[in-house]
């Protein structure tokens, strides 16, 4: 095989876990939904979260809540790393965390965790217990034991952990072609089926996320809207109980000019990245909307973030769906308590945004693994006490009605 010729003996041994009798196993035929022995409970328990108009029902209780991003949980090399991180997330009071449910590569690797291989020889799942999907299995199980629910993102716009370009490298075209590339979409649906069937019986699933920060720069936003409609419908056909969301940054277009306060003609409002938040939120098979907020990266001052929050709240109110501020961060060295605290106060006191997710939860891992960036807010710091515990308590005790 072409792929084997480029691998060391170690990687060949790992890859063979993806083969049956020396021949590739079609992914759609894989027996991937068996999770016996991992302690996963059936769907229908109190663990299945839903929407309640503009809010969420978490463990059958309608509530506001704060959450966190911990993308790395399924990519950590040891169980101890996962356990420590999950313990600290739970101790902070978080009930929901967002985790990468993807890990693609175009060539099997000797080191690091990855879940599928995509190349000219086929599409394969990595079933190796040390480097493959078993790492995500453990993260899901560990979260369940601590009563934490996970948003599992199924794809990345960016190259980290193998994003859209890992499909394009195999099936041809450009990044923007991915959304309409039939072969790439067939492969992506194969992967969706693999993950959704594997975990849909777990009460640790909060929602399925189609893509982290999808962009089609310079495209008509209708391309991603059509794609999101198709993919969300496909996920619902596999699992009609769990929520589905897009995972976009919340880019606005002229569609929202008469809906949001303080609409302006600048980068975030032009549809330049090929995303129309309001049009996507209207998709019936998307249960709630997400938006992200990095003013320092997008050319805005930090106070603009308060308008960005209010604008997405207005769209959620107009369409009567929950909105999640899914990522927001300020880099180390800034007054993060002051800046992010102001944003959190806007969410808490001036909107009916259903929840917010800090980017990202910081842990010191025993293995020495260092997956974090300079936006991480670390365990056992004043920043996490204020932005995590205190804000989470305030969100959790907010009266569970959407009036703003």
Tab-separated table of C-alpha atoms in Angstrom:
chain	number	residue	atom	x	y	z
A	1	UNK	CA	0.000	0.000	0.000
A	2	UNK	CA	1.103	3.528	-0.772
A	3	UNK	CA	0.521	4.707	2.778
A	4	UNK	CA	2.436	1.831	4.335
A	5	UNK	CA	5.498	2.506	2.213
A	6	UNK	CA	5.957	5.825	3.988
A	7	UNK	CA	5.577	4.550	7.559
A	8	UNK	CA	7.960	3.196	10.156
A	9	UNK	CA	7.348	-0.289	11.520
A	10	UNK	CA	5.712	1.265	14.594
A	11	UNK	CA	3.195	3.196	12.512
A	12	UNK	CA	2.503	0.184	10.298
A	13	UNK	CA	1.546	-1.833	13.370
A	14	UNK	CA	-0.825	0.931	14.472
A	15	UNK	CA	-2.370	1.268	11.026
A	16	UNK	CA	-3.142	-2.435	10.840
A	17	UNK	CA	-5.677	-1.922	13.586
A	18	UNK	CA	-7.687	-0.138	10.892
A	19	UNK	CA	-7.566	-3.079	8.502
A	20	UNK	CA	-9.403	-6.410	8.356
A	21	UNK	CA	-7.564	-9.356	6.784
A	22	UNK	CA	-5.160	-6.945	5.155
A	23	UNK	CA	-7.877	-5.038	3.287
A	24	UNK	CA	-9.408	-1.664	4.106
A	25	UNK	CA	-12.720	-1.855	5.942
A	26	UNK	CA	-15.296	0.559	4.495
A	27	UNK	CA	-16.055	3.041	7.227
A	28	UNK	CA	-19.792	2.807	6.773
A	29	UNK	CA	-19.620	-0.901	7.564
A	30	UNK	CA	-17.586	-0.556	10.761
A	31	UNK	CA	-19.048	-1.837	13.998
A	32	UNK	CA	-18.381	1.382	15.860
A	33	UNK	CA	-21.383	1.817	18.114
A	34	UNK	CA	-20.386	-0.859	20.639
A	35	UNK	CA	-19.250	0.808	23.857
A	36	UNK	CA	-19.885	-2.044	26.279
A	37	UNK	CA	-17.693	-1.862	29.358
A	38	UNK	CA	-17.194	1.895	29.178
A	39	UNK	CA	-20.074	2.692	31.499
A	40	UNK	CA	-22.114	4.712	29.029
A	41	UNK	CA	-25.813	5.011	29.834
A	42	UNK	CA	-28.652	4.930	27.282
A	43	UNK	CA	-30.198	7.962	25.679
A	44	UNK	CA	-33.405	8.968	27.422
A	45	UNK	CA	-31.803	9.456	30.809
A	46	UNK	CA	-31.696	12.816	32.555
A	47	UNK	CA	-28.420	13.490	30.741
A	48	UNK	CA	-29.980	14.501	27.400
A	49	UNK	CA	-30.039	18.300	27.228
A	50	UNK	CA	-32.526	20.201	25.073
A	51	UNK	CA	-33.607	23.733	24.259
A	52	UNK	CA	-36.469	25.537	25.986
A	53	UNK	CA	-37.243	28.518	23.760
A	54	UNK	CA	-34.211	30.808	24.242
A	55	UNK	CA	-32.649	28.792	27.043
A	56	UNK	CA	-31.360	25.267	27.598
A	57	UNK	CA	-32.660	22.454	29.732
A	58	UNK	CA	-29.610	20.920	31.344
A	59	UNK	CA	-30.402	17.758	33.309
A	60	UNK	CA	-34.074	18.620	32.749
A	61	UNK	CA	-33.701	21.984	34.501
A	62	UNK	CA	-34.139	25.172	32.459
A	63	UNK	CA	-31.198	27.362	33.372
A	64	UNK	CA	-28.515	29.801	32.369
A	65	UNK	CA	-24.965	28.527	32.762
A	66	UNK	CA	-21.304	29.245	32.170
A	67	UNK	CA	-19.087	26.660	30.475
A	68	UNK	CA	-15.564	26.251	29.166
A	69	UNK	CA	-13.512	25.088	26.223
A	70	UNK	CA	-11.185	22.151	26.778
A	71	UNK	CA	-10.575	21.118	23.189
A	72	UNK	CA	-7.652	18.902	24.150
A	73	UNK	CA	-9.405	16.335	26.369
A	74	UNK	CA	-9.583	13.639	23.696
A	75	UNK	CA	-6.031	14.321	22.507
A	76	UNK	CA	-4.197	13.965	25.815
A	77	UNK	CA	-1.730	11.044	25.897
A	78	UNK	CA	-2.530	9.662	29.355
A	79	UNK	CA	-5.613	8.917	31.423
A	80	UNK	CA	-4.060	10.831	34.305
A	81	UNK	CA	-3.912	13.990	32.202
A	82	UNK	CA	-7.608	13.610	31.348
A	83	UNK	CA	-8.646	12.843	34.926
A	84	UNK	CA	-6.860	15.853	36.397
A	85	UNK	CA	-8.298	18.219	33.812
A	86	UNK	CA	-11.856	16.866	34.158
A	87	UNK	CA	-11.614	16.963	37.970
A	88	UNK	CA	-10.561	20.613	37.865
A	89	UNK	CA	-13.253	21.554	35.360
A	90	UNK	CA	-15.872	19.934	37.597
A	91	UNK	CA	-14.439	21.585	40.714
A	92	UNK	CA	-14.748	24.989	39.026
A	93	UNK	CA	-18.465	24.302	38.721
A	94	UNK	CA	-18.648	23.847	34.954
A	95	UNK	CA	-21.318	21.447	33.719
A	96	UNK	CA	-20.519	21.742	30.001
A	97	UNK	CA	-17.227	21.717	28.104
A	98	UNK	CA	-16.417	21.940	24.410
A	99	UNK	CA	-14.030	19.315	23.047
A	100	UNK	CA	-12.574	18.480	19.640
A	101	UNK	CA	-14.246	15.344	18.329
A	102	UNK	CA	-12.005	15.364	15.273
A	103	UNK	CA	-8.383	14.410	14.682
A	104	UNK	CA	-7.438	13.922	11.042
A	105	UNK	CA	-4.181	13.220	9.302
A	106	UNK	CA	-3.230	12.390	5.738
A	107	UNK	CA	-0.552	9.947	6.937
A	108	UNK	CA	-0.533	7.734	10.002
A	109	UNK	CA	1.898	9.101	12.585
A	110	UNK	CA	4.243	7.605	15.143
A	111	UNK	CA	3.346	10.148	17.820
A	112	UNK	CA	0.277	12.090	18.793
A	113	UNK	CA	-3.405	11.251	18.824
A	114	UNK	CA	-5.461	11.074	15.631
A	115	UNK	CA	-8.818	9.483	14.863
A	116	UNK	CA	-8.835	9.027	11.108
A	117	UNK	CA	-6.478	8.820	8.142
A	118	UNK	CA	-7.469	10.299	4.781
A	119	UNK	CA	-5.373	9.711	1.666
A	120	UNK	CA	-5.371	8.152	-1.780
A	121	UNK	CA	-5.577	4.627	-0.357
A	122	UNK	CA	-8.814	5.286	1.509
A	123	UNK	CA	-10.433	6.579	4.680
A	124	UNK	CA	-9.571	4.773	7.919
A	125	UNK	CA	-10.295	5.030	11.627
A	126	UNK	CA	-7.430	4.744	14.057
A	127	UNK	CA	-8.450	2.104	16.597
A	128	UNK	CA	-5.067	1.963	18.288
A	129	UNK	CA	-5.716	2.156	22.076
A	130	UNK	CA	-2.820	4.555	22.658
A	131	UNK	CA	-3.137	6.984	19.743
A	132	UNK	CA	-6.649	6.526	18.361
A	133	UNK	CA	-10.309	6.947	19.132
A	134	UNK	CA	-9.864	5.211	22.500
A	135	UNK	CA	-8.426	8.505	23.780
A	136	UNK	CA	-11.718	10.255	23.018
A	137	UNK	CA	-13.611	7.284	24.493
A	138	UNK	CA	-11.795	7.844	27.763
A	139	UNK	CA	-12.455	11.579	27.765
A	140	UNK	CA	-16.187	11.026	27.208
A	141	UNK	CA	-16.289	8.422	29.968
A	142	UNK	CA	-14.343	10.637	32.394
A	143	UNK	CA	-16.671	13.569	31.718
A	144	UNK	CA	-19.700	11.381	32.301
A	145	UNK	CA	-18.397	10.239	35.679
A	146	UNK	CA	-18.103	13.870	36.774
A	147	UNK	CA	-21.494	14.908	35.390
A	148	UNK	CA	-19.969	17.069	32.655
A	149	UNK	CA	-21.598	17.227	29.235
A	150	UNK	CA	-19.587	17.793	26.077
A	151	UNK	CA	-20.107	19.688	22.865
A	152	UNK	CA	-18.197	17.567	20.362
A	153	UNK	CA	-16.962	19.526	17.341
A	154	UNK	CA	-16.740	17.211	14.323
A	155	UNK	CA	-14.545	19.293	12.014
A	156	UNK	CA	-12.112	22.203	12.097
A	157	UNK	CA	-11.908	25.071	9.651
A	158	UNK	CA	-8.237	25.384	10.596
A	159	UNK	CA	-5.385	22.929	10.069
A	160	UNK	CA	-4.922	22.140	13.755
A	161	UNK	CA	-5.624	18.431	14.312
A	162	UNK	CA	-6.467	18.074	10.654
A	163	UNK	CA	-9.180	20.362	9.412
A	164	UNK	CA	-10.979	20.972	6.147
A	165	UNK	CA	-7.679	20.848	4.275
A	166	UNK	CA	-7.112	17.232	5.319
A	167	UNK	CA	-10.167	16.389	3.187
A	168	UNK	CA	-9.101	18.675	0.347
A	169	UNK	CA	-5.612	17.143	0.307
A	170	UNK	CA	-7.288	13.817	-0.455
A	171	UNK	CA	-10.275	14.728	-2.615
A	172	UNK	CA	-8.959	17.775	-4.461
A	173	UNK	CA	-9.933	21.404	-4.859
A	174	UNK	CA	-9.428	24.378	-2.562
A	175	UNK	CA	-10.557	25.058	0.975
A	176	UNK	CA	-13.642	26.857	-0.327
A	177	UNK	CA	-14.491	23.929	-2.594
A	178	UNK	CA	-14.900	21.618	0.402
A	179	UNK	CA	-18.513	22.630	1.024
A	180	UNK	CA	-19.616	21.481	-2.449
A	181	UNK	CA	-17.078	18.712	-3.111
A	182	UNK	CA	-19.167	15.529	-3.326
A	183	UNK	CA	-16.340	13.124	-2.446
A	184	UNK	CA	-15.188	15.245	0.491
A	185	UNK	CA	-18.749	15.532	1.807
A	186	UNK	CA	-19.263	11.772	1.534
A	187	UNK	CA	-16.099	11.209	3.561
A	188	UNK	CA	-17.137	13.811	6.139
A	189	UNK	CA	-20.535	12.172	6.527
A	190	UNK	CA	-18.766	8.833	7.035
A	191	UNK	CA	-16.830	10.394	9.888
A	192	UNK	CA	-19.941	12.025	11.354
A	193	UNK	CA	-21.671	8.640	11.351
A	194	UNK	CA	-18.683	7.044	13.074
A	195	UNK	CA	-18.642	9.595	15.902
A	196	UNK	CA	-22.390	10.079	16.358
A	197	UNK	CA	-23.102	6.339	16.428
A	198	UNK	CA	-20.255	5.827	18.842
A	199	UNK	CA	-21.386	8.351	21.457
A	200	UNK	CA	-25.071	9.076	20.982
A	201	UNK	CA	-25.974	6.699	23.835
A	202	UNK	CA	-23.853	8.668	26.288
A	203	UNK	CA	-25.415	11.205	28.663
A	204	UNK	CA	-22.079	13.018	28.424
A	205	UNK	CA	-23.108	14.511	25.060
A	206	UNK	CA	-24.503	18.034	25.200
A	207	UNK	CA	-24.501	18.687	21.453
A	208	UNK	CA	-22.915	17.918	18.109
A	209	UNK	CA	-21.078	20.767	16.412
A	210	UNK	CA	-20.714	20.742	12.637
A	211	UNK	CA	-17.462	22.713	12.429
A	212	UNK	CA	-15.252	24.926	14.524
A	213	UNK	CA	-15.357	28.369	12.906
A	214	UNK	CA	-16.386	27.476	9.342
A	215	UNK	CA	-15.351	30.037	6.750
A	216	UNK	CA	-15.661	30.291	3.001
A	217	UNK	CA	-13.800	33.539	2.465
A	218	UNK	CA	-15.172	35.573	-0.406
A	219	UNK	CA	-18.045	33.145	-1.024
A	220	UNK	CA	-21.729	33.920	-1.088
A	221	UNK	CA	-22.943	33.077	2.442
A	222	UNK	CA	-25.660	30.877	0.936
A	223	UNK	CA	-22.995	28.194	0.308
A	224	UNK	CA	-22.374	27.582	4.000
A	225	UNK	CA	-26.073	28.000	4.816
A	226	UNK	CA	-26.945	25.266	2.323
A	227	UNK	CA	-24.130	23.052	3.647
A	228	UNK	CA	-25.141	23.576	7.264
A	229	UNK	CA	-28.728	22.693	6.358
A	230	UNK	CA	-27.644	19.433	4.733
A	231	UNK	CA	-25.174	18.373	7.437
A	232	UNK	CA	-27.392	19.264	10.385
A	233	UNK	CA	-30.218	17.318	8.766
A	234	UNK	CA	-27.910	14.340	8.308
A	235	UNK	CA	-26.866	14.413	11.972
A	236	UNK	CA	-30.512	14.598	13.028
A	237	UNK	CA	-31.229	11.535	10.881
A	238	UNK	CA	-28.644	9.632	12.935
A	239	UNK	CA	-29.529	11.063	16.345
A	240	UNK	CA	-32.830	12.855	16.783
A	241	UNK	CA	-32.394	13.495	20.501
A	242	UNK	CA	-29.213	15.513	20.905
A	243	UNK	CA	-28.847	19.125	19.873
A	244	UNK	CA	-26.934	20.252	16.799
A	245	UNK	CA	-25.169	23.586	16.318
A	246	UNK	CA	-22.984	25.056	13.590
A	247	UNK	CA	-19.998	26.340	15.615
A	248	UNK	CA	-19.507	29.551	13.615
A	249	UNK	CA	-18.019	32.824	14.786
A	250	UNK	CA	-21.268	34.711	14.289
A	251	UNK	CA	-20.353	36.863	11.288
A	252	UNK	CA	-23.161	39.205	10.269
A	253	UNK	CA	-24.385	40.511	6.917
A	254	UNK	CA	-26.896	43.088	5.721
A	255	UNK	CA	-29.552	40.459	6.554
A	256	UNK	CA	-29.251	41.645	10.151
A	257	UNK	CA	-29.153	45.387	9.511
A	258	UNK	CA	-32.723	45.880	10.714
A	259	UNK	CA	-32.471	43.316	13.538
A	260	UNK	CA	-29.434	44.318	15.579
A	261	UNK	CA	-28.564	47.528	17.425
A	262	UNK	CA	-25.557	49.543	16.255
A	263	UNK	CA	-25.168	47.709	12.958
A	264	UNK	CA	-22.128	49.001	11.099
A	265	UNK	CA	-20.330	48.554	7.781
A	266	UNK	CA	-17.062	46.980	8.917
A	267	UNK	CA	-15.309	43.610	8.687
A	268	UNK	CA	-17.511	41.571	11.036
A	269	UNK	CA	-20.704	42.758	9.302
A	270	UNK	CA	-19.865	42.340	5.617
A	271	UNK	CA	-20.217	38.575	5.179
A	272	UNK	CA	-16.633	38.534	3.894
A	273	UNK	CA	-15.962	35.181	5.558
A	274	UNK	CA	-18.960	33.607	3.824
A	275	UNK	CA	-21.137	33.260	6.925
A	276	UNK	CA	-24.555	34.784	7.663
A	277	UNK	CA	-25.320	34.151	11.326
A	278	UNK	CA	-28.968	35.112	11.115
A	279	UNK	CA	-29.666	32.993	8.039
A	280	UNK	CA	-27.947	30.006	9.618
A	281	UNK	CA	-29.785	30.368	12.924
A	282	UNK	CA	-33.059	30.092	10.981
A	283	UNK	CA	-32.169	26.556	9.819
A	284	UNK	CA	-34.755	24.271	11.488
A	285	UNK	CA	-32.236	21.476	12.190
A	286	UNK	CA	-29.860	23.793	14.065
A	287	UNK	CA	-31.017	23.980	17.669
A	288	UNK	CA	-29.017	26.984	18.832
A	289	UNK	CA	-26.579	29.574	17.595
A	290	UNK	CA	-22.944	30.197	18.500
A	291	UNK	CA	-20.699	33.198	18.183
A	292	UNK	CA	-17.067	33.861	19.073
A	293	UNK	CA	-15.322	37.042	20.125
A	294	UNK	CA	-11.694	38.038	19.574
A	295	UNK	CA	-11.698	41.825	19.135
A	296	UNK	CA	-7.897	42.029	19.272
A	297	UNK	CA	-7.610	39.655	16.297
A	298	UNK	CA	-10.409	41.239	14.267
A	299	UNK	CA	-9.377	44.890	14.468
A	300	UNK	CA	-11.811	46.109	17.132
A	301	UNK	CA	-11.314	47.515	20.606
A	302	UNK	CA	-12.323	45.459	23.612
A	303	UNK	CA	-15.382	47.567	24.444
A	304	UNK	CA	-16.845	46.665	21.028
A	305	UNK	CA	-17.342	43.180	22.431
A	306	UNK	CA	-20.327	44.413	24.417
A	307	UNK	CA	-22.074	45.476	21.194
A	308	UNK	CA	-21.222	42.142	19.546
A	309	UNK	CA	-22.891	40.345	22.456
A	310	UNK	CA	-25.990	42.557	22.346
A	311	UNK	CA	-26.316	42.114	18.576
A	312	UNK	CA	-26.363	38.314	18.754
A	313	UNK	CA	-28.772	38.460	21.638
A	314	UNK	CA	-31.133	40.516	19.447
A	315	UNK	CA	-31.001	37.902	16.677
A	316	UNK	CA	-31.685	35.112	19.161
A	317	UNK	CA	-34.675	37.045	20.436
A	318	UNK	CA	-35.991	37.603	16.914
A	319	UNK	CA	-35.749	33.888	16.053
A	320	UNK	CA	-36.575	32.589	19.548
A	321	UNK	CA	-33.536	30.312	19.786
A	322	UNK	CA	-30.785	30.013	22.404
A	323	UNK	CA	-27.482	31.769	21.747
A	324	UNK	CA	-24.141	30.640	23.153
A	325	UNK	CA	-21.112	32.916	23.381
A	326	UNK	CA	-18.958	29.906	22.576
A	327	UNK	CA	-15.464	31.409	22.634
A	328	UNK	CA	-14.179	34.626	24.120
A	329	UNK	CA	-10.703	35.443	25.325
A	330	UNK	CA	-8.060	38.042	26.025
A	331	UNK	CA	-4.349	37.140	25.884
A	332	UNK	CA	-2.101	36.894	28.913
A	333	UNK	CA	-0.600	40.173	30.040
A	334	UNK	CA	-3.841	42.133	29.679
A	335	UNK	CA	-6.354	43.003	32.394
A	336	UNK	CA	-8.335	39.878	31.698
A	337	UNK	CA	-10.538	40.107	34.782
A	338	UNK	CA	-11.492	43.659	33.893
A	339	UNK	CA	-12.051	43.133	30.159
A	340	UNK	CA	-13.604	39.682	30.159
A	341	UNK	CA	-15.462	40.452	33.358
A	342	UNK	CA	-17.199	43.333	31.582
A	343	UNK	CA	-18.260	41.032	28.748
A	344	UNK	CA	-19.549	38.490	31.247
A	345	UNK	CA	-21.524	41.199	33.018
A	346	UNK	CA	-23.115	42.173	29.693
A	347	UNK	CA	-24.128	38.544	29.130
A	348	UNK	CA	-25.420	38.233	32.688
A	349	UNK	CA	-27.266	41.490	33.255
A	350	UNK	CA	-28.064	43.010	29.862
A	351	UNK	CA	-29.011	40.068	27.642
A	352	UNK	CA	-30.714	36.692	27.603
A	353	UNK	CA	-27.675	34.959	26.111
A	354	UNK	CA	-28.197	31.389	27.362
A	355	UNK	CA	-24.587	30.618	28.186
A	356	UNK	CA	-20.969	31.551	27.666
A	357	UNK	CA	-17.848	29.429	27.218
A	358	UNK	CA	-14.463	30.692	28.330
A	359	UNK	CA	-11.560	30.009	25.958
A	360	UNK	CA	-9.887	28.053	27.386
A	361	UNK	CA	-9.461	26.024	30.585
A	362	UNK	CA	-5.809	25.782	31.623
A	363	UNK	CA	-4.321	22.761	33.399
A	364	UNK	CA	-0.748	21.733	34.209
A	365	UNK	CA	-0.587	18.181	32.855
A	366	UNK	CA	1.487	15.506	34.636
A	367	UNK	CA	2.713	14.128	31.294
A	368	UNK	CA	4.245	17.479	30.405
A	369	UNK	CA	1.841	17.880	27.489
A	370	UNK	CA	1.489	21.545	26.466
A	371	UNK	CA	-1.572	21.973	24.220
A	372	UNK	CA	-2.547	25.426	25.473
A	373	UNK	CA	-2.193	28.900	23.984
A	374	UNK	CA	-1.676	32.263	25.665
A	375	UNK	CA	-5.425	32.720	26.056
A	376	UNK	CA	-5.737	29.892	28.611
A	377	UNK	CA	-7.088	30.733	32.069
A	378	UNK	CA	-5.443	28.400	34.554
A	379	UNK	CA	-6.712	26.351	37.433
A	380	UNK	CA	-5.954	27.677	40.931
A	381	UNK	CA	-5.595	31.303	39.859
A	382	UNK	CA	-7.500	34.434	40.810
A	383	UNK	CA	-8.494	34.820	37.157
A	384	UNK	CA	-10.282	31.462	37.114
A	385	UNK	CA	-11.848	32.089	40.519
A	386	UNK	CA	-13.426	35.295	39.195
A	387	UNK	CA	-14.072	34.475	35.533
A	388	UNK	CA	-14.917	30.833	36.181
A	389	UNK	CA	-16.326	30.110	39.613
A	390	UNK	CA	-17.869	33.476	40.494
A	391	UNK	CA	-19.357	34.100	37.072
A	392	UNK	CA	-20.591	30.527	36.850
A	393	UNK	CA	-22.376	30.882	40.172
A	394	UNK	CA	-23.989	34.126	39.015
A	395	UNK	CA	-25.176	32.562	35.756
A	396	UNK	CA	-26.491	29.493	37.548
A	397	UNK	CA	-28.596	31.537	39.951
A	398	UNK	CA	-29.984	33.915	37.320
A	399	UNK	CA	-33.761	33.614	37.028
A	400	UNK	CA	-34.381	31.211	34.156
A	401	UNK	CA	-36.530	33.395	31.935
A	402	UNK	CA	-35.501	35.168	28.736
A	403	UNK	CA	-36.834	38.709	28.991
A	404	UNK	CA	-34.051	40.732	27.356
